[in-house]
Amino acid sequence: MYTKCGSIDDAFRVLMNMPTRDVVAWSAMIMGLVKCGLGEKALELFNKMKLEGIEPNSVTFVSVLNACASVVNLREGRCIHAELTQCGYIPDVYLGSSLVDMYSKCHSIEDACQVFNNIRTKNVCAWNSMIGGYVKCEHAAKALDLFLQMQRDHQEPSSITFVAAINACASLGVLEDGRHIHKLVLQSRLESNIFIGSSLVDMYAKCGSISDACRVFNNMPQQHIISWSSMIAGYVKCGQAEKALKLFQQMYCEQLEPNNITFVSVFNACASLEALEEGRHAHAQMTIGRCCAETFVVRNSLIDMYAKCGSIEDACRIFNMMTKRDVVSWSAMIVGYARDNRAQKSLDLFRQMQREQVEPDSFTFVGVLSACSSLGALEEGKLVHTHVIGCRLEKDKFVGCALIDMFAKCGSIYDARKVFSNMPTRTVMLCNAMIVGYAVHGCGKDVLKLLEEMCLEDVALDHTTFVGVLSACGHAGLLDEGQYYLEAISPLYGILATVEHYSCMVDLLGRSGCLTDAHQMIKSMPCLPTGSVWMALLGACRLHGNLKLGEAAAERVIEVDPGNASGYVLLSNIYAAAGKWDLKARVQQMRIQRQAYKPPGKTWIEVNKVVHSFVANDQEHPQINEIWAELKRLSVLMKQAGYTPDMRFVLHDVDDDEGEFSLWHHSEKLAIAFGIISTPTGAPLRIWKNLRVCGDCHTAIKFISEIVGRSMVVRDANRFHHFSDGICSCRDYW
């Protein structure tokens, strides 16, 4: 009575005050401890009972096996199994079911299966333990096979059986099998069972049939918190986070108290929508709720939600409050910093995680590789790759994509291709990552070859595939091929051409000098052109000096997105190149009035694992005098080799001497000069810039690469340039 009422201390006092304690009393106490979630204490009491010379019976053994299952103590469970055998117990259906359950929960499914097969007469409890065990150990297909065998043996399933079988269908995403089991539920007249109904909602949502999930939910005679939570989670899984939040509010209106599972789903919904205020409101509701506490899982979901909503400070506060952190906590924070453009913080936290000996998972590596990509930190990325191999995660498709992306963005397309070639299977996600990598390096022909291979291998192409293909054609100047794929995307590949595809094509036409055709394409697009489409045309007008069309394109860019500084900047640069300084000043004034923030141009270079940043006419770097001296030396050699400063890229109304001085102190030239004086002779240099590299710098770097005999990789906002012996990989087409 005391244990069932939750008063363990009273129960224990009664037990200890008994003049004689037989096996029944000990077993009742052990069973009570297990039911109250005190498995470790139950095992301690079991050992104390044996020390007092009391022989356990079958009820005792069932209870201690349940204790082992609850605390996932496989070693103790095996000892108890051995003791059963020594005592001459032949596992009956109840002991056998407990053994199966214990081994399953301790992740030893082979032992569970062996015990199950040795049970001579199996009842529904035994079947449930084995089917549930397969589901717990992620052997969902075997769980369904056993469910079918159970039917062939004419064993009537219970509600527990159906829940396990439905969960197996959810894990496998097999909708038709799920529907078949749903029919069996209806035939068994168990559709009103709350647990079955909630499992059906979850299964239909995970199988992508949210309409079936809604129908089950709405037809439930009594909607419990479990079913509400399942439906909210279902909406989130199916990408309908707005409906999830709406249902959550409806739940509150009906005065139902959410539980931790509900809040985890709500926080996930807020994360997917980047709805910070709704997330904070839900957090406040949970804090004042009677039934919820900030458990491990809840705090992890809170970290993830705040990070994805851009409030990294809130995420950090919760992370720092946690006395114990698992890999999920660390990973959510590492990914959060990477998303918030705090790549260095992400790497620092990863190192701290290693110092605390927390084993990273695939999610951790995706986050830290993203940070390496943002920093262009190739050497750091290679170290992380080594760690990935040590954790045997190099074949994971998500880690593989992150590695390909990292190597491509850090300038090593060779390493990206090597990772891609070593993947066991080529999924569309992996192929798309490789296509995008090739595209930014100007490897258009490689992209088209990979596209052919994807078709031959029956890899399902998608929208992103052709964004990458058309982008690659744009960077490589493959005009005919780009036009072919845009026209073929719908009739030949069955994919609807979107505004992103048209934007790539406008960019390709513009780069090729076909400005009239690009403008005509915008006017004839089947979808409404966005700011990015007009930006593509405006960038081409800047490249080719078309003032009239540039003004028209800029007007549309500013109309669509008045807060975006890029439109104002490109138009003012067009005016500057044309010498129309009064118009340039007017555009700049308009940008300032509309508070369109323009990020300053910056260039970074990594030397000896330290990242150095430069801005135009930088005065702050500790070696700035040596850098200027190197630039002066290079300028003499370059002019002797035929270099002439391109005054079109002087963006201020100054005389030629001042203009040339400003060109020589662009951030990319400063970074390269620093790299030359800070690294061994002949060592390759890698720099990256947050804006498009200017035409004069592009010409200058070609001369520098030949004079100093070094290869140089430059990553700008659009693509990579590989300079060597006075030649750039882009062939002056970018």
XYZ file of C-alpha atoms in Angstrom:
734
model
C 0.000 0.000 0.000
C 2.715 2.488 0.953
C 4.782 1.841 -2.213
C 1.728 2.133 -4.453
C 0.905 5.426 -2.750
C 4.476 6.635 -3.374
C 5.602 6.658 0.262
C 8.773 4.590 -0.012
C 10.146 5.663 3.402
C 7.017 4.412 5.206
C 7.120 1.131 3.274
C 10.776 0.598 4.130
C 10.159 1.362 7.821
C 7.391 -1.258 7.950
C 9.669 -3.808 6.270
C 12.533 -3.184 8.675
C 10.235 -3.387 11.739
C 8.866 -6.824 10.801
C 10.133 -9.488 13.235
C 10.490 -11.933 10.331
C 10.781 -10.915 6.702
C 9.866 -13.611 4.199
C 10.302 -13.562 0.430
C 6.822 -12.049 -0.050
C 7.693 -8.977 2.039
C 11.066 -8.493 0.336
C 9.525 -8.935 -3.115
C 6.780 -6.394 -2.361
C 9.415 -3.853 -1.334
C 11.626 -4.519 -4.374
C 8.610 -4.272 -6.680
C 7.601 -0.986 -5.053
C 11.043 0.522 -5.548
C 10.998 -0.400 -9.252
C 7.532 1.140 -9.735
C 8.743 4.343 -8.078
C 11.680 4.565 -10.497
C 14.297 3.530 -7.953
C 15.874 0.653 -9.869
C 19.325 0.973 -8.326
C 17.885 0.803 -4.788
C 15.817 -2.223 -5.828
C 18.994 -4.031 -6.902
C 20.730 -3.078 -3.629
C 17.785 -4.464 -1.638
C 17.818 -7.655 -3.707
C 21.455 -8.262 -2.747
C 20.681 -7.470 0.920
C 17.808 -9.969 0.856
C 20.123 -12.721 -0.387
C 22.681 -11.868 2.315
C 19.974 -12.513 4.891
C 19.520 -16.001 3.418
C 16.154 -15.421 1.733
C 15.731 -17.363 -1.507
C 14.113 -15.271 -4.280
C 11.024 -16.573 -6.064
C 9.738 -15.935 -9.592
C 8.011 -12.681 -8.506
C 11.309 -11.414 -7.061
C 13.172 -12.288 -10.237
C 10.586 -10.516 -12.420
C 10.947 -7.375 -10.264
C 14.768 -7.298 -10.301
C 14.835 -7.926 -14.055
C 12.535 -4.922 -14.430
C 14.961 -2.981 -12.225
C 17.878 -3.900 -14.528
C 15.816 -2.798 -17.538
C 14.936 0.542 -15.925
C 18.569 1.450 -15.181
C 19.975 -0.249 -18.341
C 22.284 -2.514 -16.339
C 23.090 -5.359 -18.740
C 25.859 -6.860 -16.591
C 23.579 -7.252 -13.557
C 20.777 -8.537 -15.796
C 22.997 -11.292 -17.171
C 24.064 -12.253 -13.633
C 20.414 -12.599 -12.587
C 19.687 -14.662 -15.705
C 22.587 -16.964 -14.769
C 21.248 -17.194 -11.205
C 17.826 -18.200 -12.552
C 19.437 -21.019 -14.491
C 21.450 -22.168 -11.437
C 18.279 -22.220 -9.323
C 16.690 -24.564 -11.856
C 14.124 -22.104 -13.164
C 12.987 -22.867 -16.682
C 11.820 -19.422 -17.876
C 8.024 -19.538 -18.036
C 6.114 -16.981 -20.057
C 6.308 -14.290 -17.325
C 9.986 -14.716 -16.487
C 10.770 -15.115 -20.182
C 8.899 -11.913 -21.055
C 10.793 -10.035 -18.331
C 14.108 -11.360 -19.650
C 13.209 -10.337 -23.209
C 12.206 -6.884 -21.991
C 15.389 -6.490 -19.935
C 17.710 -7.518 -22.767
C 15.852 -5.281 -25.249
C 16.041 -2.224 -23.007
C 19.713 -2.955 -22.400
C 20.244 -3.015 -26.218
C 21.164 -6.702 -26.386
C 18.567 -7.761 -28.935
C 20.354 -11.037 -29.783
C 20.000 -12.247 -26.159
C 16.360 -11.117 -26.155
C 15.665 -13.073 -29.336
C 17.334 -16.214 -27.953
C 15.221 -16.113 -24.778
C 12.030 -15.470 -26.780
C 12.674 -18.448 -29.055
C 13.167 -20.695 -26.001
C 9.777 -19.824 -24.472
C 7.670 -22.889 -25.200
C 4.214 -21.407 -24.857
C 4.108 -17.726 -25.720
C 1.322 -15.461 -24.552
C 0.647 -11.899 -25.672
C 3.076 -10.508 -23.048
C 5.978 -12.442 -24.567
C 5.091 -11.321 -28.096
C 4.738 -7.723 -26.911
C 8.130 -7.784 -25.200
C 9.884 -9.061 -28.320
C 8.068 -6.805 -30.818
C 8.587 -3.801 -28.525
C 12.240 -4.799 -28.099
C 12.838 -4.804 -31.832
C 11.305 -1.328 -32.089
C 13.418 -0.003 -29.173
C 16.592 -1.401 -30.766
C 15.743 0.146 -34.156
C 14.928 -3.144 -35.866
C 11.527 -1.960 -37.042
C 11.361 -4.301 -40.051
C 11.906 -7.340 -37.767
C 9.214 -5.985 -35.435
C 6.696 -5.968 -38.307
C 7.761 -9.461 -39.435
C 7.177 -10.743 -35.886
C 3.798 -8.979 -35.753
C 2.776 -10.840 -38.929
C 4.080 -14.130 -37.462
C 1.985 -13.474 -34.351
C -1.109 -13.202 -36.560
C -0.222 -16.415 -38.389
C 0.023 -18.125 -34.979
C -3.530 -16.883 -34.238
C -2.389 -14.877 -31.227
C -4.744 -11.946 -30.564
C -2.815 -8.633 -30.383
C -3.367 -6.317 -27.426
C -3.284 -2.536 -27.356
C 0.429 -2.735 -26.437
C 1.087 -4.915 -29.507
C -0.635 -2.451 -31.793
C 1.279 0.521 -30.358
C 4.611 -1.256 -30.985
C 3.623 -2.293 -34.532
C 2.375 1.214 -35.374
C 5.618 2.703 -34.030
C 7.554 0.301 -36.263
C 5.618 1.587 -39.299
C 6.400 5.156 -38.233
C 10.133 4.372 -38.008
C 10.149 2.805 -41.473
C 7.812 5.378 -43.048
C 5.662 2.572 -44.514
C 2.264 4.217 -44.924
C 0.401 1.267 -46.462
C 1.522 -1.126 -43.701
C 0.398 1.482 -41.180
C -3.005 1.709 -42.809
C -3.311 -2.093 -42.741
C -2.589 -2.162 -38.996
C -5.085 0.678 -38.511
C -7.740 -1.552 -40.108
C -6.830 -4.358 -37.693
C -7.229 -1.876 -34.813
C -10.741 -1.029 -36.034
C -11.590 -4.738 -36.334
C -10.379 -5.258 -32.753
C -12.503 -2.288 -31.611
C -9.516 -0.645 -29.943
C -9.661 2.656 -31.851
C -10.773 4.523 -28.708
C -7.549 3.583 -26.881
C -5.638 6.821 -26.214
C -2.199 5.272 -26.714
C -3.162 3.602 -29.988
C -4.791 6.806 -31.245
C -1.730 8.879 -30.363
C 0.576 6.339 -32.035
C -1.581 6.426 -35.173
C -1.379 10.231 -35.260
C 2.406 10.023 -34.913
C 2.708 7.283 -37.553
C 0.605 9.082 -40.169
C 2.538 12.324 -39.603
C 5.924 10.583 -39.918
C 4.706 8.859 -43.086
C 3.772 12.244 -44.547
C -0.025 11.866 -44.402
C -1.015 14.733 -42.130
C -4.644 14.534 -43.339
C -4.928 10.974 -41.959
C -3.305 12.128 -38.721
C -5.882 14.935 -38.399
C -8.763 12.561 -39.083
C -7.609 10.120 -36.386
C -7.112 12.979 -33.917
C -10.520 14.536 -34.606
C -12.300 11.157 -34.350
C -10.833 10.249 -30.971
C -13.710 10.082 -28.448
C -11.484 11.471 -25.716
C -8.450 13.623 -26.452
C -5.771 13.236 -23.826
C -2.607 15.318 -23.451
C -0.750 12.469 -25.197
C -2.908 12.755 -28.331
C -2.653 16.564 -28.357
C 1.121 16.323 -28.060
C 1.258 13.743 -30.871
C -0.789 15.978 -33.168
C 1.345 19.047 -32.420
C 4.514 17.009 -33.055
C 2.925 15.666 -36.255
C 2.358 19.145 -37.636
C 5.993 20.040 -36.887
C 7.273 16.868 -38.613
C 5.202 17.660 -41.718
C 6.517 21.213 -41.948
C 3.292 22.857 -40.748
C 4.702 24.624 -37.710
C 2.102 27.424 -37.846
C -0.682 24.861 -37.357
C 1.291 23.290 -34.505
C 1.392 26.612 -32.639
C -2.285 27.245 -33.367
C -3.201 23.827 -31.942
C -1.044 24.528 -28.896
C -3.012 27.708 -28.206
C -6.286 25.836 -28.730
C -5.106 23.293 -26.199
C -4.558 26.095 -23.685
C -8.040 27.485 -24.393
C -9.467 24.078 -23.484
C -7.537 24.294 -20.182
C -5.376 21.253 -20.851
C -2.013 21.238 -19.090
C 0.871 20.631 -21.554
C 3.668 18.260 -20.607
C 7.359 18.244 -21.468
C 6.750 16.374 -24.729
C 4.261 19.053 -25.790
C 6.697 21.850 -25.062
C 9.557 20.152 -26.909
C 7.358 20.032 -30.038
C 6.271 23.648 -29.549
C 9.878 24.794 -29.198
C 10.745 22.850 -32.373
C 7.879 24.623 -34.163
C 9.148 28.020 -33.027
C 12.666 27.069 -34.132
C 11.529 26.122 -37.642
C 9.603 29.403 -37.968
C 12.334 31.443 -36.261
C 9.481 32.771 -34.111
C 11.418 34.176 -31.160
C 8.538 35.922 -29.371
C 6.288 32.848 -29.575
C 9.173 30.745 -28.277
C 9.756 33.068 -25.332
C 6.036 33.054 -24.553
C 5.949 29.229 -24.588
C 9.046 29.149 -22.366
C 7.292 31.443 -19.890
C 4.167 29.251 -19.978
C 6.277 26.200 -19.207
C 8.055 27.955 -16.341
C 4.782 28.770 -14.552
C 3.158 25.416 -15.386
C 2.451 22.892 -12.663
C 3.359 19.713 -14.539
C 6.602 20.634 -16.265
C 10.228 20.993 -15.328
C 13.206 21.968 -17.466
C 14.495 18.447 -18.047
C 17.536 17.536 -20.104
C 15.527 17.121 -23.310
C 13.542 20.323 -22.745
C 16.654 22.402 -22.142
C 18.283 20.996 -25.266
C 15.227 21.960 -27.329
C 15.284 25.429 -25.739
C 18.941 25.898 -26.699
C 18.131 24.808 -30.248
C 15.078 27.097 -30.454
C 16.824 30.212 -29.145
C 19.866 29.597 -31.371
C 17.761 29.136 -34.518
C 15.706 32.210 -33.652
C 18.866 34.325 -33.517
C 18.956 34.809 -29.736
C 22.276 33.117 -29.088
C 22.576 34.899 -25.718
C 19.441 33.132 -24.409
C 20.745 29.828 -25.747
C 24.105 30.411 -24.042
C 22.406 31.310 -20.745
C 20.486 28.017 -20.670
C 23.586 26.063 -21.758
C 25.653 27.572 -18.941
C 22.922 26.808 -16.390
C 23.072 23.093 -17.150
C 25.104 21.175 -14.572
C 25.285 18.196 -16.915
C 25.424 18.420 -20.719
C 25.148 15.642 -23.261
C 26.253 15.644 -26.895
C 22.904 17.137 -27.945
C 23.443 20.175 -25.687
C 26.953 20.780 -27.019
C 25.918 20.231 -30.629
C 22.939 22.598 -30.438
C 25.217 25.329 -29.072
C 27.999 24.698 -31.612
C 25.506 24.793 -34.501
C 23.867 27.870 -32.972
C 27.127 29.827 -32.922
C 27.862 28.772 -36.517
C 24.400 29.946 -37.659
C 24.859 33.249 -35.829
C 28.058 33.979 -37.780
C 30.185 33.389 -34.682
C 32.283 30.704 -36.280
C 35.267 31.195 -33.990
C 33.060 30.742 -30.898
C 31.725 27.555 -32.486
C 35.253 26.184 -32.925
C 36.255 27.234 -29.404
C 33.242 25.415 -27.953
C 34.075 22.305 -29.974
C 37.579 22.320 -28.466
C 36.086 22.711 -24.972
C 33.769 19.781 -25.699
C 36.812 17.683 -26.612
C 38.590 18.709 -23.406
C 35.564 17.541 -21.404
C 35.736 14.215 -23.298
C 32.221 14.365 -24.733
C 32.037 12.189 -27.852
C 30.767 14.239 -30.842
C 28.066 12.905 -33.155
C 27.199 13.663 -36.779
C 25.188 16.751 -35.771
C 28.235 18.148 -33.907
C 30.475 17.664 -36.920
C 27.985 19.312 -39.274
C 28.035 22.403 -37.031
C 31.807 22.615 -36.581
C 32.472 21.999 -40.299
C 30.048 24.815 -41.097
C 32.132 27.063 -38.826
C 35.312 26.059 -40.682
C 33.560 26.878 -43.976
C 32.605 30.349 -42.748
C 36.166 31.090 -41.656
C 37.771 29.496 -44.690
C 39.897 27.633 -42.156
C 41.203 24.762 -44.299
C 43.795 23.444 -41.841
C 41.258 23.439 -38.997
C 38.800 21.695 -41.314
C 41.351 18.998 -42.100
C 41.843 18.371 -38.367
C 38.081 18.004 -37.930
C 38.033 15.592 -40.892
C 40.638 13.453 -39.112
C 38.430 13.461 -36.007
C 35.430 12.432 -38.158
C 37.388 9.424 -39.430
C 38.384 8.552 -35.846
C 34.691 8.509 -34.877
C 33.884 6.373 -37.965
C 31.402 8.924 -39.260
C 33.036 9.660 -42.610
C 30.347 7.608 -44.429
C 27.461 9.490 -42.789
C 25.575 11.345 -45.545
C 25.086 14.531 -43.500
C 28.726 14.652 -42.416
C 29.739 13.854 -45.998
C 27.755 16.839 -47.303
C 29.283 19.092 -44.647
C 32.815 17.896 -45.543
C 32.262 18.486 -49.266
C 30.874 21.946 -48.524
C 33.738 22.780 -46.155
C 36.519 21.705 -48.516
C 34.890 23.491 -51.457
C 34.391 26.721 -49.497
C 37.927 26.540 -48.116
C 39.319 26.380 -51.666
C 40.242 22.685 -51.956
C 37.912 21.275 -54.596
C 40.280 18.273 -54.874
C 39.597 17.250 -51.256
C 35.863 17.848 -51.763
C 35.866 15.505 -54.752
C 37.856 12.896 -52.784
C 35.234 12.883 -49.990
C 32.459 12.622 -52.576
C 34.139 9.698 -54.363
C 34.559 7.787 -51.089
C 30.879 7.949 -50.090
C 29.220 4.505 -50.264
C 26.069 5.753 -52.023
C 25.367 8.896 -54.018
C 22.248 10.603 -52.740
C 20.813 13.742 -54.336
C 21.941 15.690 -51.253
C 25.579 14.610 -51.705
C 25.494 15.223 -55.456
C 23.999 18.683 -54.961
C 26.758 19.566 -52.474
C 29.368 18.516 -55.051
C 27.612 20.424 -57.857
C 27.511 23.621 -55.788
C 31.188 23.121 -54.888
C 32.142 22.717 -58.540
C 30.010 25.752 -59.469
C 31.751 28.212 -57.123
C 35.119 27.022 -58.451
C 34.034 27.602 -62.063
C 34.174 23.880 -62.928
C 31.164 23.981 -65.249
C 32.145 20.962 -67.363
C 32.587 18.836 -64.224
C 29.072 19.804 -63.136
C 27.566 18.716 -66.465
C 29.496 15.426 -66.314
C 28.215 14.761 -62.780
C 24.668 15.559 -63.896
C 24.968 12.895 -66.600
C 26.247 10.391 -64.029
C 23.301 11.182 -61.728
C 20.862 10.436 -64.567
C 22.627 7.162 -65.426
C 22.594 6.089 -61.761
C 18.903 7.054 -61.360
C 19.636 9.615 -58.651
C 16.454 11.658 -58.186
C 17.186 15.217 -59.354
C 15.505 18.107 -57.573
C 15.090 21.884 -57.638
C 18.467 22.474 -55.948
C 20.280 20.325 -58.540
C 19.338 22.695 -61.345
C 20.018 25.839 -59.328
C 23.565 24.458 -59.007
C 23.767 23.469 -62.686
C 22.597 26.874 -63.949
C 24.852 28.657 -61.462
C 27.817 26.591 -62.727
C 26.975 27.516 -66.312
C 26.924 31.165 -65.209
C 30.359 30.999 -63.576
C 31.883 29.101 -66.522
C 30.219 31.103 -69.329
C 28.368 28.067 -70.722
C 25.561 30.069 -72.332
C 24.208 27.413 -74.726
C 24.227 24.712 -72.047
C 22.476 26.995 -69.558
C 19.724 27.834 -72.039
C 19.274 24.133 -72.833
C 18.858 23.076 -69.187
C 16.464 25.919 -68.351
C 14.241 24.909 -71.272
C 14.542 21.176 -70.428
C 14.004 21.381 -66.664
C 10.210 20.969 -66.797
C 9.484 18.825 -69.900
C 12.512 16.523 -69.631
C 13.158 16.332 -65.875
C 9.652 17.010 -64.515
C 10.760 19.834 -62.216
C 8.937 23.165 -62.122
C 11.254 26.056 -63.046
C 11.245 28.589 -60.211
C 12.374 32.171 -59.791
C 15.766 30.905 -58.564
C 16.363 29.113 -61.869
C 15.416 32.224 -63.841
C 17.650 34.355 -61.622
C 20.622 32.106 -62.507
C 19.783 32.406 -66.208
C 19.502 36.201 -66.037
C 22.913 36.212 -64.345
C 24.363 33.973 -67.084
C 22.981 36.157 -69.883
C 24.176 39.301 -68.136
C 27.714 38.013 -67.543
C 27.852 37.019 -71.222
C 27.014 40.593 -72.231
C 23.507 39.748 -73.462
C 21.895 42.466 -71.357
C 18.911 42.998 -73.639
C 18.134 39.261 -73.632
C 18.482 39.192 -69.843
C 16.051 42.093 -69.494
C 13.631 40.435 -71.923
C 13.764 37.189 -69.910
C 12.786 39.071 -66.743
C 9.811 40.630 -68.519
C 8.629 37.263 -69.898
C 9.157 35.169 -66.740
C 6.121 33.023 -65.774
C 6.685 33.975 -62.123
C 6.993 37.363 -60.450
C 10.647 38.533 -60.493
C 12.166 39.030 -57.056
C 14.843 41.447 -55.918
C 17.540 38.816 -56.570
C 16.546 38.623 -60.251
C 16.848 42.379 -60.690
C 20.118 42.305 -58.707
C 21.542 39.826 -61.231
C 20.749 42.249 -64.049
C 22.089 45.216 -62.070
C 25.374 43.397 -61.401
C 25.732 42.708 -65.127
C 25.095 46.383 -65.906
C 27.890 47.291 -63.453
C 30.199 44.764 -65.131
C 29.507 46.022 -68.667
C 28.981 49.706 -67.821
C 25.358 49.946 -69.067
C 24.165 53.056 -67.268
C 20.615 53.325 -68.634
C 19.571 49.722 -68.011
C 21.437 49.782 -64.688
C 19.297 52.692 -63.508
C 16.112 50.815 -64.451
C 17.249 47.623 -62.703
C 18.341 49.538 -59.575
C 14.943 51.245 -59.399
C 13.227 47.844 -59.290
C 15.706 46.444 -56.735
C 15.163 49.394 -54.403
C 11.401 49.213 -54.929
C 11.265 45.517 -53.976
C 13.743 45.717 -51.074
C 14.464 49.326 -49.974
C 16.429 48.142 -46.925
C 18.991 46.167 -48.957
C 22.179 48.198 -49.438
C 23.411 46.191 -52.452
C 21.168 47.960 -54.959
C 22.318 51.420 -53.873
C 25.978 50.373 -53.817
C 25.973 48.857 -57.305
C 24.173 51.866 -58.798
C 26.555 54.311 -57.097
C 29.500 52.270 -58.441
C 28.043 52.501 -61.968
C 27.803 56.263 -61.575
C 31.372 56.418 -60.209
C 32.752 54.427 -63.162
C 30.941 56.847 -65.508
C 32.331 59.874 -63.622
C 28.867 61.035 -62.536
C 29.894 61.954 -59.010
C 26.834 64.080 -58.213
C 24.496 61.160 -58.998
C 26.691 58.811 -56.979
C 26.466 61.165 -53.978
C 22.673 61.370 -54.349
C 22.331 57.557 -54.293
C 24.613 57.301 -51.261
C 22.520 59.906 -49.448
C 19.355 57.953 -50.271
C 20.929 54.775 -48.864
C 21.819 56.510 -45.612
C 18.353 58.063 -45.247
C 16.714 54.644 -45.694
C 19.122 53.073 -43.195
C 20.290 50.470 -45.679
C 23.419 49.192 -43.928
C 26.437 48.395 -46.111
C 28.932 45.967 -44.532
C 32.518 47.166 -44.907
C 34.680 45.245 -47.365
C 36.954 42.837 -45.478
C 39.549 40.282 -46.490
C 40.882 37.466 -44.309
C 43.959 35.260 -44.508
C 44.977 32.380 -42.240
C 48.679 32.209 -41.326
C 49.973 29.660 -38.805
C 46.377 28.851 -37.726
C 45.712 32.514 -36.890
C 43.150 34.402 -38.977
C 44.108 38.005 -39.861
C 41.556 40.490 -41.252
C 42.102 43.625 -43.331
C 39.974 46.551 -44.495
C 40.774 49.069 -47.228
C 43.594 51.448 -46.227
C 44.075 49.446 -43.035
C 46.085 51.184 -40.293
C 45.559 48.740 -37.418
C 47.548 45.620 -38.289
C 50.743 45.358 -36.166
C 52.836 44.701 -39.305
C 51.208 47.359 -41.474
C 54.515 49.158 -42.223
C 56.114 45.949 -43.526
C 52.948 45.260 -45.574
C 53.062 48.706 -47.204
C 56.754 48.256 -47.945
C 56.037 44.924 -49.671
C 53.241 46.508 -51.720
C 55.586 49.284 -52.803
C 58.161 46.705 -53.892
C 55.536 44.743 -55.802
C 54.130 47.860 -57.500
C 57.508 48.631 -59.096
C 57.879 45.060 -60.402
C 54.286 44.933 -61.636
C 54.539 48.177 -63.603
C 57.734 46.902 -65.177
C 55.783 43.795 -66.206
C 53.047 45.901 -67.831
C 50.472 46.442 -65.063
C 48.396 49.634 -65.276
C 45.955 50.565 -62.463
C 42.311 50.399 -63.615
C 40.909 53.771 -62.556
C 37.303 52.623 -63.198
C 37.444 51.019 -59.767
C 38.282 54.261 -57.980
C 35.008 55.041 -56.248
C 35.794 58.583 -55.096
C 36.193 61.875 -56.966
C 39.962 62.264 -56.508
C 42.963 62.892 -58.750
C 44.861 60.031 -60.368
C 47.586 59.827 -57.711
C 45.084 59.548 -54.885
C 43.032 57.117 -56.927
C 46.018 54.876 -57.554
C 46.955 55.041 -53.858
C 43.441 53.916 -52.857
C 43.564 51.017 -55.330
C 46.895 49.834 -53.917
C 45.438 49.757 -50.414
C 42.414 47.563 -51.144
C 41.954 44.891 -48.494
C 42.716 41.944 -50.789
C 46.102 43.425 -51.837
C 46.990 44.079 -48.169
C 46.142 40.468 -47.232
C 48.243 39.059 -50.069
C 51.222 41.251 -49.203
C 50.974 40.092 -45.588
C 50.820 36.474 -46.736
C 53.945 36.902 -48.872
C 56.038 38.314 -46.007
C 54.660 35.864 -43.411
C 54.959 32.489 -45.168
C 57.833 30.518 -46.753
C 58.857 31.383 -50.306
C 56.652 29.609 -52.842
C 53.971 28.604 -50.315
C 50.423 28.891 -51.695
C 48.192 31.640 -50.307
C 44.465 31.473 -49.565
C 42.414 34.594 -48.885
C 38.693 35.243 -48.737
C 36.647 38.431 -49.061
C 33.066 39.196 -48.002
C 32.365 41.211 -51.189
C 33.080 40.696 -54.891
C 36.781 41.136 -55.712
C 37.276 44.303 -57.761
C 38.531 44.191 -61.345
C 41.775 46.018 -60.581
C 42.624 43.624 -57.723
C 41.872 40.671 -60.001
C 44.355 41.979 -62.583
C 46.921 42.814 -59.909
C 46.795 39.348 -58.334
C 47.490 37.756 -61.723
C 50.673 39.838 -61.997
C 51.676 39.141 -58.358
C 51.211 35.356 -58.744
C 53.648 35.337 -61.662
C 56.195 37.701 -60.059
C 56.437 35.842 -56.720
C 55.938 32.367 -58.207
C 53.050 31.369 -55.958
C 49.590 29.939 -56.487
C 46.860 32.007 -54.854
C 43.268 31.035 -54.102
C 40.862 33.923 -53.656
C 37.317 33.351 -52.449
C 34.946 36.294 -52.828
C 31.206 36.667 -52.349
C 30.472 34.919 -55.669
C 33.086 32.278 -56.407
C 36.699 31.068 -56.175
C 39.586 32.324 -58.288
C 42.697 30.135 -58.618
C 45.694 32.239 -59.690
C 48.932 30.713 -60.951
C 51.705 31.969 -63.277
C 49.741 35.101 -64.172
C 46.544 33.253 -65.125
C 43.215 32.956 -63.263
C 40.984 29.890 -63.438
C 37.999 32.111 -64.296
C 39.702 33.162 -67.557
C 38.703 36.750 -66.674
C 35.048 35.744 -66.827
C 33.313 36.351 -63.520
